[in-house]
Short mmCIF file of C-alpha atoms in Angstrom, two decimals:
data_model
loop_
_atom_site.label_atom_id
_atom_site.label_comp_id
_atom_site.label_asym_id
_atom_site.label_seq_id
_atom_site.Cartn_x
_atom_site.Cartn_y
_atom_site.Cartn_z
CA PHE D 1 0.39 0.15 -0.64
CA ARG D 2 0.52 4.08 -0.59
CA SER D 3 2.20 5.39 2.54
CA HIS D 4 -0.02 7.98 3.72
CA SER D 5 1.07 10.33 6.61
CA ALA D 6 -2.56 11.10 7.97
CA PRO D 7 -2.70 10.57 12.08
CA GLN D 8 -2.93 7.43 13.46
CA ARG D 9 -5.72 6.41 16.22
CA PRO D 10 -4.68 5.15 19.47
CA ARG D 11 -4.45 1.65 19.50
CA SER D 12 -5.98 -1.33 21.58
CA ALA D 13 -2.96 -3.36 23.38
CA ALA D 14 -4.93 -6.31 23.45
CA CYS D 15 -5.80 -5.93 19.21
CA GLY D 16 -1.95 -8.13 18.66
CA TRP D 17 -0.20 -6.65 15.61
CA ALA D 18 -1.11 -2.69 14.39
CA LEU D 19 -2.96 -2.36 11.73
CA ARG D 20 -2.61 1.04 10.22
CA LEU D 21 -5.63 2.59 8.44
CA LEU D 22 -5.35 3.84 5.44
CA PRO D 23 -7.61 7.04 4.70
CA ALA D 24 -10.58 6.76 3.19
CA PRO D 25 -11.97 10.05 1.66
CA PRO D 26 -14.36 11.00 3.79
CA ALA D 27 -17.90 10.25 4.27
CA PRO D 28 -20.47 12.66 2.05
CA PRO D 29 -21.35 15.39 4.00
CA ASN D 30 -24.85 15.03 4.54
CA HIS D 31 -23.89 10.89 5.69
CA ARG D 32 -21.36 12.69 8.38
CA ARG D 33 -23.87 15.10 9.73
CA GLN D 34 -26.66 12.30 9.74
CA MET D 35 -23.68 10.29 11.62
CA ALA D 36 -22.53 12.84 14.01
CA SER D 37 -26.48 14.96 15.03
CA HIS D 38 -28.50 11.82 14.87
CA GLY D 39 -30.60 11.88 18.16
CA PHE D 40 -29.50 8.11 19.00
CA TRP D 41 -26.43 10.02 20.65
CA SER D 42 -29.37 11.05 23.41
CA LEU D 43 -28.68 7.54 24.70
CA GLY D 44 -25.08 7.93 25.93
CA GLY D 45 -23.10 10.04 28.37
CA GLU D 46 -24.27 10.75 31.52
CA ASN D 47 -25.78 13.87 31.06
CA ALA D 48 -28.22 12.37 28.12
CA GLY D 49 -31.85 12.04 28.03
CA ALA D 50 -34.84 12.17 31.40
CA ASN D 51 -34.01 10.78 34.41
CA THR D 52 -35.92 9.05 37.17
CA GLY D 53 -34.96 12.10 39.24
CA SER D 54 -33.66 9.15 42.37
CA GLN D 55 -31.02 9.05 44.11
CA SER D 56 -32.77 5.13 45.09
CA PRO D 57 -30.80 2.56 45.22
CA SER D 58 -32.52 -0.57 43.80
CA THR D 59 -33.37 -2.86 46.88
CA HIS D 60 -36.45 0.56 47.04
CA LEU D 61 -38.12 -1.60 44.10
CA LEU D 62 -40.20 -4.76 44.47
CA PRO D 63 -40.72 -7.11 46.19
CA ALA D 64 -39.41 -3.80 48.76
CA MET D 65 -42.66 -2.91 50.64
CA ASP D 66 -44.53 -0.52 48.49
CA GLY D 67 -41.91 -0.67 45.84
CA ASP D 68 -44.34 -0.94 43.19
CA THR D 69 -44.67 2.94 41.94
CA LYS D 70 -41.17 2.82 42.15
CA THR D 71 -40.65 -0.59 39.82
CA MET D 72 -43.26 0.72 37.05
CA THR D 73 -41.56 4.48 37.23
CA PHE D 74 -38.26 2.50 37.09
CA LEU D 75 -39.53 -0.19 34.21
CA GLN D 76 -40.42 2.18 32.35
CA GLU D 77 -37.73 4.10 32.09
CA VAL D 78 -36.08 1.04 30.77
CA VAL D 79 -38.55 0.34 28.56
CA ASP D 80 -38.50 4.29 26.73
CA ILE D 81 -34.94 3.63 26.28
CA LEU D 82 -34.96 -0.15 24.65
CA MET D 83 -37.55 1.33 22.60
CA ALA D 84 -35.94 4.63 21.13
CA TYR D 85 -32.41 1.69 21.03
CA ILE D 86 -35.11 0.04 18.56
CA VAL D 87 -36.18 2.90 16.83
CA GLU D 88 -32.83 4.33 16.00
CA SER D 89 -31.61 0.89 14.73
CA PHE D 90 -33.99 1.02 11.57
CA ASP D 91 -32.61 4.07 11.02
CA ARG D 92 -30.10 3.67 8.15
CA GLU D 93 -28.83 7.87 8.44
CA THR D 94 -27.50 5.99 12.33
CA LYS D 95 -24.40 4.12 12.52
CA VAL D 96 -23.92 0.67 12.21
CA ILE D 97 -21.63 0.74 15.70
CA ASP D 98 -20.17 3.78 17.65
CA PHE D 99 -16.78 1.84 17.12
CA HIS D 100 -13.84 2.36 19.82
CA TYR D 101 -11.01 0.34 20.25
CA PRO D 102 -11.12 -1.99 23.69
CA ASN D 103 -8.71 0.51 25.95
CA GLU D 104 -10.57 3.73 24.56
CA LEU D 105 -13.91 2.32 25.47
CA LEU D 106 -12.86 1.05 28.90
CA GLN D 107 -12.03 4.71 29.36
CA LEU D 108 -15.07 6.24 28.28
CA ASN D 109 -17.30 4.20 31.49
CA ASN D 110 -16.81 3.63 34.83
CA TRP D 111 -17.06 -0.49 34.08
CA GLU D 112 -15.88 -1.06 37.83
CA LEU D 113 -17.65 -2.62 40.23
CA GLN D 114 -18.31 -1.59 42.97
CA ASP D 115 -18.87 -2.40 47.23
CA GLU D 116 -21.58 0.05 47.54
CA PRO D 117 -25.15 -0.03 45.68
CA ALA D 118 -25.47 2.47 42.74
CA THR D 119 -28.61 5.22 42.76
CA LEU D 120 -31.20 4.05 40.23
CA ASP D 121 -30.62 6.44 38.33
CA ASP D 122 -27.08 5.47 37.77
CA ILE D 123 -28.20 1.86 36.59
CA LEU D 124 -30.06 3.98 33.74
CA ILE D 125 -27.21 5.72 32.78
CA SER D 126 -25.43 1.99 32.32
CA CYS D 127 -28.14 1.25 30.66
CA ARG D 128 -28.29 4.02 27.78
CA ALA D 129 -24.50 3.78 28.19
CA THR D 130 -24.24 0.51 27.07
CA LEU D 131 -26.67 0.23 23.96
CA LYS D 132 -24.54 3.74 22.71
CA TYR D 133 -21.52 1.93 21.83
CA ALA D 134 -23.28 -1.60 21.54
CA ILE D 135 -23.54 -3.35 18.06
CA LYS D 136 -26.58 -2.70 16.06
CA THR D 137 -27.44 -6.04 14.34
CA ALA D 138 -30.90 -4.85 13.80
CA HIS D 139 -29.76 -2.19 11.12
CA PRO D 140 -31.05 -2.79 7.78
CA ARG D 141 -27.19 -2.54 7.28
CA TYR D 142 -25.85 -5.14 9.30
CA PHE D 143 -24.46 -7.86 7.58
CA ASN D 144 -21.48 -9.04 9.83
CA GLN D 145 -23.11 -11.89 11.30
CA LEU D 146 -25.20 -15.21 10.09
CA SER D 147 -27.88 -14.19 12.82
CA THR D 148 -29.28 -10.05 12.00
CA GLY D 149 -31.99 -8.68 12.20
CA LEU D 150 -34.47 -8.30 15.05
CA ASP D 151 -38.46 -9.07 15.11
CA MET D 152 -40.62 -7.17 17.32
CA VAL D 153 -42.80 -10.20 18.32
CA GLY D 154 -40.16 -12.32 19.31
CA LEU D 155 -37.90 -8.99 21.25
CA ALA D 156 -41.79 -9.56 23.16
CA ALA D 157 -41.46 -13.27 23.33
CA ASP D 158 -38.21 -12.79 25.04
CA TRP D 159 -39.21 -10.14 27.49
CA LEU D 160 -41.80 -12.29 28.80
CA THR D 161 -39.86 -15.05 28.57
CA SER D 162 -37.53 -13.06 31.04
CA THR D 163 -40.29 -11.66 33.22
CA ALA D 164 -41.66 -15.70 33.71
CA ASN D 165 -37.40 -16.90 34.79
CA THR D 166 -38.08 -20.20 34.60
CA ASN D 167 -35.92 -23.29 33.81
CA MET D 168 -37.37 -26.15 31.19
CA PHE D 169 -36.38 -29.36 33.15
CA THR D 170 -39.35 -30.14 34.60
CA TYR D 171 -43.60 -29.76 33.32
CA GLU D 172 -44.40 -28.90 37.16
CA VAL D 173 -42.14 -25.48 36.82
CA ALA D 174 -42.49 -24.53 32.93
CA PRO D 175 -46.36 -26.15 31.76
CA VAL D 176 -47.04 -24.01 28.96
CA PHE D 177 -43.23 -23.56 27.90
CA VAL D 178 -42.81 -27.16 28.10
CA LEU D 179 -45.96 -27.91 26.20
CA LEU D 180 -45.14 -25.50 23.76
CA GLU D 181 -41.55 -27.39 23.42
CA TYR D 182 -43.32 -30.32 22.09
CA VAL D 183 -45.72 -28.94 19.52
CA THR D 184 -43.18 -27.23 17.76
CA LEU D 185 -40.13 -29.77 18.19
CA LYS D 186 -43.11 -32.27 16.13
CA LYS D 187 -43.78 -29.63 13.48
CA MET D 188 -40.62 -29.22 12.72
CA ARG D 189 -39.92 -32.54 12.30
CA GLU D 190 -43.31 -32.92 9.76
CA ILE D 191 -41.17 -29.76 8.20
CA ILE D 192 -37.80 -32.69 7.47
CA GLY D 193 -40.25 -35.54 6.31
CA TRP D 194 -40.35 -37.82 9.37
CA SER D 195 -44.07 -39.67 9.36
CA ASP D 196 -46.52 -38.28 11.87
CA GLY D 197 -43.55 -35.55 12.82
CA ARG D 198 -42.27 -38.96 15.14
CA GLY D 199 -38.50 -38.64 17.45
CA ASP D 200 -37.68 -36.47 19.17
CA GLY D 201 -35.24 -33.50 19.86
CA ILE D 202 -34.11 -30.93 21.96
CA PHE D 203 -33.30 -27.27 21.65
CA SER D 204 -29.55 -26.56 23.32
CA PRO D 205 -27.56 -22.98 24.06
CA GLY D 206 -26.37 -23.12 20.17
CA GLY D 207 -25.59 -24.93 16.58
CA ALA D 208 -22.52 -26.61 18.32
CA ILE D 209 -24.07 -27.65 21.23
CA SER D 210 -26.39 -29.81 19.03
CA ASN D 211 -24.38 -30.65 16.39
CA MET D 212 -22.03 -32.04 20.13
CA TYR D 213 -25.57 -33.66 20.90
CA ALA D 214 -25.43 -36.07 17.52
CA MET D 215 -22.68 -37.26 17.79
CA LEU D 216 -22.88 -37.93 21.42
CA LEU D 217 -26.21 -39.97 20.31
CA ALA D 218 -24.72 -41.74 17.16
CA ARG D 219 -21.58 -43.00 19.97
CA PHE D 220 -23.90 -43.88 22.65
CA LYS D 221 -26.49 -45.82 19.38
CA MET D 222 -23.21 -47.58 18.41
CA PHE D 223 -22.05 -48.24 21.58
CA PRO D 224 -24.30 -48.05 24.52
CA GLU D 225 -21.48 -49.66 27.65
CA VAL D 226 -19.55 -46.34 26.21
CA LYS D 227 -22.00 -44.47 28.70
CA GLU D 228 -20.85 -46.12 32.18
CA LYS D 229 -17.46 -47.19 31.34
CA GLY D 230 -16.14 -44.60 29.34
CA MET D 231 -14.17 -44.30 25.87
CA SER D 232 -11.50 -47.09 26.89
CA SER D 233 -14.32 -49.75 26.79
CA VAL D 234 -15.12 -49.02 22.57
CA PRO D 235 -12.88 -49.42 20.22
CA LYS D 236 -11.17 -46.26 18.06
CA LEU D 237 -13.48 -44.39 16.36
CA VAL D 238 -13.54 -41.75 13.96
CA ALA D 239 -16.26 -39.07 12.24
CA PHE D 240 -16.84 -38.53 8.98
CA THR D 241 -17.25 -34.69 7.20
CA SER D 242 -17.07 -31.78 5.01
CA GLU D 243 -13.94 -29.71 4.59
CA HIS D 244 -15.57 -27.61 5.21
CA SER D 245 -17.88 -27.71 7.46
CA HIS D 246 -18.43 -26.24 10.75
CA PHE D 247 -15.71 -26.71 13.30
CA SER D 248 -17.34 -27.41 16.07
CA ILE D 249 -17.76 -31.34 14.35
CA LYS D 250 -14.13 -31.59 16.25
CA LYS D 251 -15.02 -29.69 19.12
CA GLY D 252 -17.20 -31.91 19.29
CA ALA D 253 -15.20 -34.79 18.47
CA ALA D 254 -12.74 -33.56 21.74
CA ALA D 255 -15.03 -32.62 24.19
CA LEU D 256 -16.52 -36.42 24.33
CA GLY D 257 -12.72 -38.18 24.15
CA ILE D 258 -12.75 -39.36 20.42
CA GLY D 259 -10.27 -36.68 19.44
CA THR D 260 -9.65 -34.35 16.46
CA GLU D 261 -7.28 -37.24 14.71
CA SER D 262 -10.00 -39.06 14.01
CA VAL D 263 -12.22 -36.26 12.04
CA ILE D 264 -11.48 -37.07 8.88
CA CYS D 265 -12.61 -34.33 6.55
CA ILE D 266 -13.66 -35.83 3.13
CA LYS D 267 -12.31 -32.79 0.77
CA ALA D 268 -14.97 -30.88 -1.71
CA ASP D 269 -16.20 -32.72 -4.57
CA GLU D 270 -14.80 -36.05 -3.89
CA CYS D 271 -16.04 -38.72 -2.81
CA PRO D 272 -14.75 -40.79 0.22
CA ASP D 273 -11.54 -43.65 -1.23
CA ASP D 274 -10.04 -46.55 -0.48
CA ASP D 275 -8.39 -45.84 2.37
CA ASN D 276 -11.27 -43.67 4.16
CA GLU D 277 -13.85 -46.68 3.18
CA ARG D 278 -11.65 -49.56 5.60
CA ASN D 279 -12.29 -46.81 7.99
CA VAL D 280 -15.91 -48.01 7.93
CA ASP D 281 -15.86 -49.80 10.31
CA SER D 282 -15.18 -47.44 13.01
CA CYS D 283 -17.03 -45.54 12.31
CA CYS D 284 -19.04 -44.11 14.59
CA TYR D 285 -20.85 -40.89 12.21
CA SER D 286 -21.00 -38.94 9.31
CA GLY D 287 -21.77 -34.89 9.56
CA ALA D 288 -23.22 -33.67 6.22
CA THR D 289 -23.94 -29.64 6.08
CA ALA D 290 -26.84 -28.10 4.32
CA GLY D 291 -25.57 -24.35 4.37
CA THR D 292 -21.59 -24.12 5.08
CA THR D 293 -20.44 -21.37 7.40
CA VAL D 294 -18.64 -19.17 4.78
CA TYR D 295 -19.54 -20.23 1.14
CA GLY D 296 -23.29 -21.82 2.18
CA ALA D 297 -22.74 -25.27 0.04
CA PHE D 298 -25.04 -27.96 0.64
CA ASP D 299 -23.82 -31.61 0.65
CA PRO D 300 -25.08 -33.64 -1.51
CA LEU D 301 -27.29 -35.47 1.35
CA ILE D 302 -29.16 -38.62 -0.76
CA ALA D 303 -25.87 -39.36 -2.13
CA ILE D 304 -23.81 -39.72 1.78
CA SER D 305 -27.45 -41.05 2.71
CA ASP D 306 -26.35 -44.34 1.00
CA ILE D 307 -23.39 -44.68 2.43
CA CYS D 308 -24.70 -44.22 5.50
CA LYS D 309 -27.26 -46.84 5.32
CA LYS D 310 -25.23 -49.38 3.14
CA TYR D 311 -22.82 -49.03 6.53
CA ASN D 312 -25.26 -48.71 9.15
CA VAL D 313 -23.56 -45.00 9.96
CA TRP D 314 -24.83 -42.36 12.21
CA PHE D 315 -26.02 -39.52 9.75
CA HIS D 316 -25.87 -36.41 10.82
CA VAL D 317 -26.92 -32.96 9.01
CA ASP D 318 -25.99 -30.01 10.31
CA GLY D 319 -28.27 -27.47 9.24
CA ALA D 320 -27.72 -24.68 11.47
CA TRP D 321 -27.84 -22.49 8.61
CA GLY D 322 -29.30 -23.72 5.07
CA GLY D 323 -31.64 -25.84 7.61
CA SER D 324 -34.47 -22.82 7.59
CA LEU D 325 -34.52 -23.06 3.58
CA LEU D 326 -36.99 -26.49 4.18
CA MET D 327 -39.77 -23.58 5.30
CA SER D 328 -39.86 -22.30 1.71
CA ARG D 329 -41.03 -24.42 -1.21
CA ARG D 330 -38.41 -22.54 -3.91
CA HIS D 331 -35.74 -23.85 -1.87
CA ARG D 332 -35.77 -27.00 0.19
CA TRP D 333 -35.53 -28.65 -2.38
CA LYS D 334 -31.74 -28.35 -2.02
CA LEU D 335 -32.59 -30.13 1.30
CA ASP D 336 -33.92 -33.49 -0.23
CA GLY D 337 -32.66 -36.52 1.50
CA VAL D 338 -32.16 -34.79 4.60
CA GLU D 339 -35.30 -36.90 5.80
CA ARG D 340 -32.87 -39.84 5.72
CA ALA D 341 -31.00 -38.20 7.92
CA ASN D 342 -30.46 -39.35 11.65
CA SER D 343 -30.41 -36.20 13.32
CA VAL D 344 -31.08 -32.46 12.23
CA THR D 345 -29.40 -29.04 13.46
CA TRP D 346 -31.38 -26.30 12.93
CA ASN D 347 -31.19 -22.87 14.11
CA PRO D 348 -34.14 -20.47 14.01
CA HIS D 349 -31.82 -18.01 15.02
CA LYS D 350 -30.52 -16.99 11.78
CA MET D 351 -32.47 -17.81 9.14
CA MET D 352 -35.60 -17.09 10.33
CA SER D 353 -34.36 -13.92 12.34
CA VAL D 354 -35.64 -15.72 15.66
CA PRO D 355 -33.75 -13.66 18.92
CA LEU D 356 -30.45 -15.27 19.88
CA GLN D 357 -30.05 -17.77 21.41
CA CYS D 358 -32.55 -20.77 19.21
CA SER D 359 -31.06 -24.05 18.22
CA ALA D 360 -32.40 -27.16 17.61
CA LEU D 361 -31.42 -30.51 17.81
CA LEU D 362 -34.14 -32.54 15.81
CA VAL D 363 -34.36 -36.55 16.25
CA ARG D 364 -35.24 -39.44 14.42
CA GLU D 365 -35.41 -42.37 17.13
CA GLU D 366 -37.72 -41.18 20.15
CA GLY D 367 -36.46 -42.59 23.73
CA LEU D 368 -32.92 -42.89 22.25
CA MET D 369 -32.32 -39.14 23.68
CA GLN D 370 -33.28 -39.80 27.30
CA SER D 371 -31.54 -43.49 27.40
CA CYS D 372 -28.35 -41.40 26.62
CA ASN D 373 -28.60 -39.54 28.93
CA GLN D 374 -31.23 -39.46 32.02
CA MET D 375 -28.94 -40.06 35.27
CA HIS D 376 -32.62 -40.47 37.52
CA ALA D 377 -31.78 -37.35 39.49
CA CYS D 378 -34.52 -38.19 42.06
CA TYR D 379 -34.80 -34.38 43.89
CA LEU D 380 -36.14 -33.11 39.70
CA PHE D 381 -37.39 -36.50 38.32
CA GLN D 382 -39.77 -38.12 40.47
CA GLN D 383 -41.43 -41.40 39.33
CA ASP D 384 -44.43 -40.22 41.40
CA LYS D 385 -45.18 -37.66 40.52
CA HIS D 386 -49.32 -36.68 38.95
CA TYR D 387 -49.10 -36.20 35.91
CA ASP D 388 -47.81 -37.99 32.83
CA LEU D 389 -43.91 -37.99 33.24
CA SER D 390 -42.67 -37.83 29.49
CA TYR D 391 -43.04 -34.32 30.02
CA ASP D 392 -40.61 -33.41 32.32
CA THR D 393 -37.87 -33.24 29.23
CA GLY D 394 -34.49 -32.52 31.58
CA ASP D 395 -33.57 -35.92 32.08
CA LYS D 396 -32.50 -36.10 28.39
CA ALA D 397 -30.37 -32.71 28.44
CA LEU D 398 -26.86 -32.87 29.23
CA GLN D 399 -28.10 -29.38 30.89
CA CYS D 400 -29.79 -28.85 34.23
CA GLY D 401 -30.75 -25.78 34.22
CA ARG D 402 -32.10 -25.28 30.62
CA HIS D 403 -33.15 -21.70 29.46
CA VAL D 404 -36.42 -20.93 27.82
CA ASP D 405 -35.57 -20.65 23.87
CA ILE D 406 -39.25 -21.80 22.84
CA PHE D 407 -41.21 -19.06 23.23
CA LYS D 408 -39.89 -16.39 20.39
CA LEU D 409 -39.85 -19.49 18.34
CA TRP D 410 -43.39 -20.47 18.85
CA LEU D 411 -44.97 -16.82 18.86
CA MET D 412 -43.02 -15.71 15.86
CA TRP D 413 -44.54 -18.27 14.50
CA ARG D 414 -47.99 -17.96 15.43
CA ALA D 415 -47.33 -14.24 14.48
CA LYS D 416 -46.48 -15.13 10.20
CA GLY D 417 -47.22 -18.64 10.30
CA THR D 418 -45.26 -20.95 8.09
CA ILE D 419 -46.27 -18.87 4.83
CA GLY D 420 -44.46 -15.64 6.28
CA PHE D 421 -41.02 -17.34 7.32
CA GLU D 422 -41.38 -18.47 3.51
CA ALA D 423 -41.92 -15.15 2.44
CA GLN D 424 -38.57 -13.65 4.26
CA ILE D 425 -36.59 -16.81 3.61
CA ASP D 426 -37.24 -15.99 -0.27
CA LYS D 427 -37.23 -12.18 -0.04
CA CYS D 428 -33.73 -12.64 1.48
CA LEU D 429 -31.81 -15.44 -0.82
CA GLU D 430 -33.37 -12.90 -3.83
CA LEU D 431 -31.59 -10.09 -1.98
CA SER D 432 -27.64 -12.58 -2.62
CA GLU D 433 -28.82 -13.70 -6.01
CA TYR D 434 -29.26 -9.76 -6.91
CA LEU D 435 -25.90 -9.02 -4.78
CA TYR D 436 -24.31 -11.50 -6.63
CA ASN D 437 -25.54 -10.59 -10.20
CA LYS D 438 -24.57 -6.87 -9.38
CA ILE D 439 -20.69 -7.88 -9.27
CA LYS D 440 -19.80 -10.88 -11.04
CA ASP D 441 -19.43 -8.90 -14.23
CA ARG D 442 -18.58 -5.43 -12.20
CA GLU D 443 -14.84 -4.14 -12.95
CA GLY D 444 -13.22 -4.38 -9.77
CA TYR D 445 -14.76 -7.67 -8.79
CA GLN D 446 -13.68 -11.25 -8.74
CA MET D 447 -16.07 -13.89 -7.03
CA VAL D 448 -14.26 -16.51 -5.00
CA PHE D 449 -15.88 -19.31 -6.92
CA ASP D 450 -17.65 -20.25 -9.92
CA GLY D 451 -21.67 -20.16 -10.76
CA LYS D 452 -24.55 -18.59 -8.32
CA PRO D 453 -24.38 -19.23 -5.07
CA GLN D 454 -26.58 -22.12 -2.97
CA HIS D 455 -27.46 -19.91 -0.76
CA THR D 456 -27.55 -15.73 0.47
CA ASN D 457 -23.60 -16.29 1.06
CA VAL D 458 -21.94 -14.66 -1.59
CA CYS D 459 -17.91 -14.45 -1.38
CA PHE D 460 -15.97 -12.15 -3.66
CA TRP D 461 -12.87 -10.03 -3.59
CA TYR D 462 -12.78 -5.99 -4.27
CA LEU D 463 -9.85 -5.21 -6.60
CA PRO D 464 -9.30 -1.60 -6.00
CA PRO D 465 -7.60 0.30 -8.83
CA GLY D 466 -4.47 0.61 -7.64
CA ILE D 467 -3.55 -3.56 -8.47
CA ARG D 468 -6.41 -4.03 -9.91
CA TYR D 469 -4.05 -4.90 -13.20
CA MET D 470 -1.24 -5.31 -11.48
CA GLU D 471 1.39 -8.10 -13.60
CA ASP D 472 2.93 -9.39 -10.68
CA LYS D 473 0.92 -12.50 -9.51
CA GLU D 474 1.85 -13.04 -6.02
CA GLU D 475 2.98 -9.53 -5.09
CA LYS D 476 -0.37 -8.65 -5.90
CA LYS D 477 -2.17 -11.67 -3.99
CA LYS D 478 -0.27 -10.22 -1.34
CA ARG D 479 -1.34 -6.70 -1.46
CA LEU D 480 -5.46 -8.06 -1.98
CA HIS D 481 -5.02 -10.60 0.93
CA LYS D 482 -4.69 -6.75 2.58
CA VAL D 483 -7.53 -5.30 0.91
CA ALA D 484 -10.73 -6.36 3.29
CA PRO D 485 -9.37 -5.60 6.53
CA VAL D 486 -8.20 -2.31 5.85
CA ILE D 487 -11.94 -1.72 4.48
CA LYS D 488 -14.24 -3.57 7.09
CA ALA D 489 -11.85 -1.38 9.85
CA ARG D 490 -13.04 1.57 7.55
CA MET D 491 -16.77 0.31 7.48
CA MET D 492 -17.02 0.32 11.50
CA GLU D 493 -14.15 3.82 12.19
CA TYR D 494 -17.45 5.15 9.77
CA GLY D 495 -20.38 3.04 11.70
CA THR D 496 -21.62 3.32 7.97
CA THR D 497 -22.09 -0.76 7.64
CA MET D 498 -20.00 -4.36 8.30
CA VAL D 499 -19.70 -7.29 6.53
CA SER D 500 -17.42 -9.94 7.49
CA TYR D 501 -13.98 -11.02 6.15
CA GLN D 502 -12.12 -14.11 6.09
CA PRO D 503 -9.39 -16.51 4.02
CA GLN D 504 -10.78 -20.02 3.26
CA GLY D 505 -8.02 -22.77 2.54
CA ASP D 506 -5.13 -20.57 0.05
CA LYS D 507 -7.54 -18.29 -0.87
CA VAL D 508 -6.46 -15.14 0.26
CA ASN D 509 -8.89 -13.00 2.54
CA PHE D 510 -12.47 -12.05 1.07
CA PHE D 511 -15.57 -10.46 1.56
CA ARG D 512 -18.20 -13.01 2.74
CA MET D 513 -21.28 -10.89 2.76
CA VAL D 514 -24.36 -13.29 3.93
CA ILE D 515 -28.22 -11.93 4.41
CA SER D 516 -30.67 -12.94 6.90
CA ASN D 517 -31.57 -10.02 7.84
CA PRO D 518 -35.42 -8.79 6.98
CA ALA D 519 -34.82 -5.59 6.99
CA ALA D 520 -32.08 -5.45 4.54
CA THR D 521 -33.56 -4.26 0.91
CA PHE D 522 -32.40 -3.32 -2.94
CA GLU D 523 -31.00 0.05 -1.67
CA ASP D 524 -28.96 -1.50 0.70
CA ILE D 525 -27.27 -4.11 -1.74
CA ASP D 526 -26.55 -1.01 -3.29
CA PHE D 527 -25.06 1.67 -0.77
CA LEU D 528 -22.74 -1.82 0.22
CA ILE D 529 -21.06 -1.72 -3.06
CA GLU D 530 -20.93 1.41 -3.22
CA GLU D 531 -19.76 2.08 0.12
CA ILE D 532 -16.86 -0.89 -0.49
CA GLU D 533 -15.76 1.13 -3.56
CA ARG D 534 -15.76 4.78 -1.15
CA LEU D 535 -13.99 2.90 1.38
CA GLY D 536 -11.44 0.87 -0.67
CA HIS D 537 -10.32 2.74 -4.00
CA ASP D 538 -7.26 4.25 -2.90
CA LEU D 539 -5.52 1.12 -1.30
#
């Protein structure tokens, strides 16, 4: 890169090597004005916004005697702060992020915990400051993660869930939530294609844990004695997966004692070779991916299921990212063969925009989770209760305490209907196709892989004019590797948008654009292209 003499922002010692931000052309005047003066800033700072005028501590709130009035006043103030933040989050004239380096942010506010209680006004100031510097994941131009957007019904459900503040281990402490989990998991199994929605399932703390559940069940199904006698009682096991599968497959193997070296990664577009075939006898698990994290690719589920059936191997489909396409009549063909799976991971908190966290593991064999995981804790799972004990679902979980993740999905499903989710998912895929068509032949852009994306992942390089026509391929590659990180840093400095980037194998850093935000529009895609070019044309 060409050298610049512009002053550099201080960096955090925690940031590792110093990334020198190259000054991009200034933002358009109207955009600078909007970022600087928009009303969102009323959320932050010690003198910002209204307050309760109360120096009372939180001990004056309920359950304190006569604490109802103070509680209502305080919570209304919190709701007002949240509502202001929500409205701002959907306003394209506001920043996606008010970025500060860690050392700067630590100095901007007093985040330390004190021995003495803070006043309610201080608590409200902390609420405002927290949201002021938070990422606005609902912003229509936030594309950084697979989980984006903010659904109002889902948010309301999350508020209700926190207010109920219960646990999912037994029917007696979560009667409605347990029933809603039963109903919703059955519906999801029906959509997968399992007869009458039969089977089992659970909501877990995320797709990584759902995938580990699947590997745990696969091992138990093959060697049930491992539950009591441990790994010394079974032969050396292996697991098959794709080279582009999620890292949680190896992490699960490490956690379960199978070992990361025993995870055999099959190269993309290749079938298992003779050496792999010889390992099948000791294989307890074969995982396919429906929607890979980076490329959004779908493994050939039918072909993989045929091999698993031939050798009697557990067939798991990681549909954390792509599973929601089952809701779309236009796109569910990409998961043809998923009905053959023994287990499926499906994360509604991604393409369905259910508030985090909401991840389901669906299992075809009923009762297997209970046999694998139950420990008969008599203080929770008494066998002489006065209701149907099958609704005490906690003993089939690895956790004891389990958060209520079901209500937000169930309430959103009631609000939208299946056709509403279908329309939402189809729109996101239309936007990704629009982006792909806009840049595939545009000067300065190069696609990472050939062909139309299968999911909303659009992977590309932006080549600034300064390196676009370089003849030295090695030097060009070296400089291209630095482009995406600098553009991303500038995006965050200006707060205009956020898109992820990463290298992959021998490929240098490229942008991975994903669209799961229901608020995004075609105009936001146009803005993204223009912003990348504005921020990167001098590199």
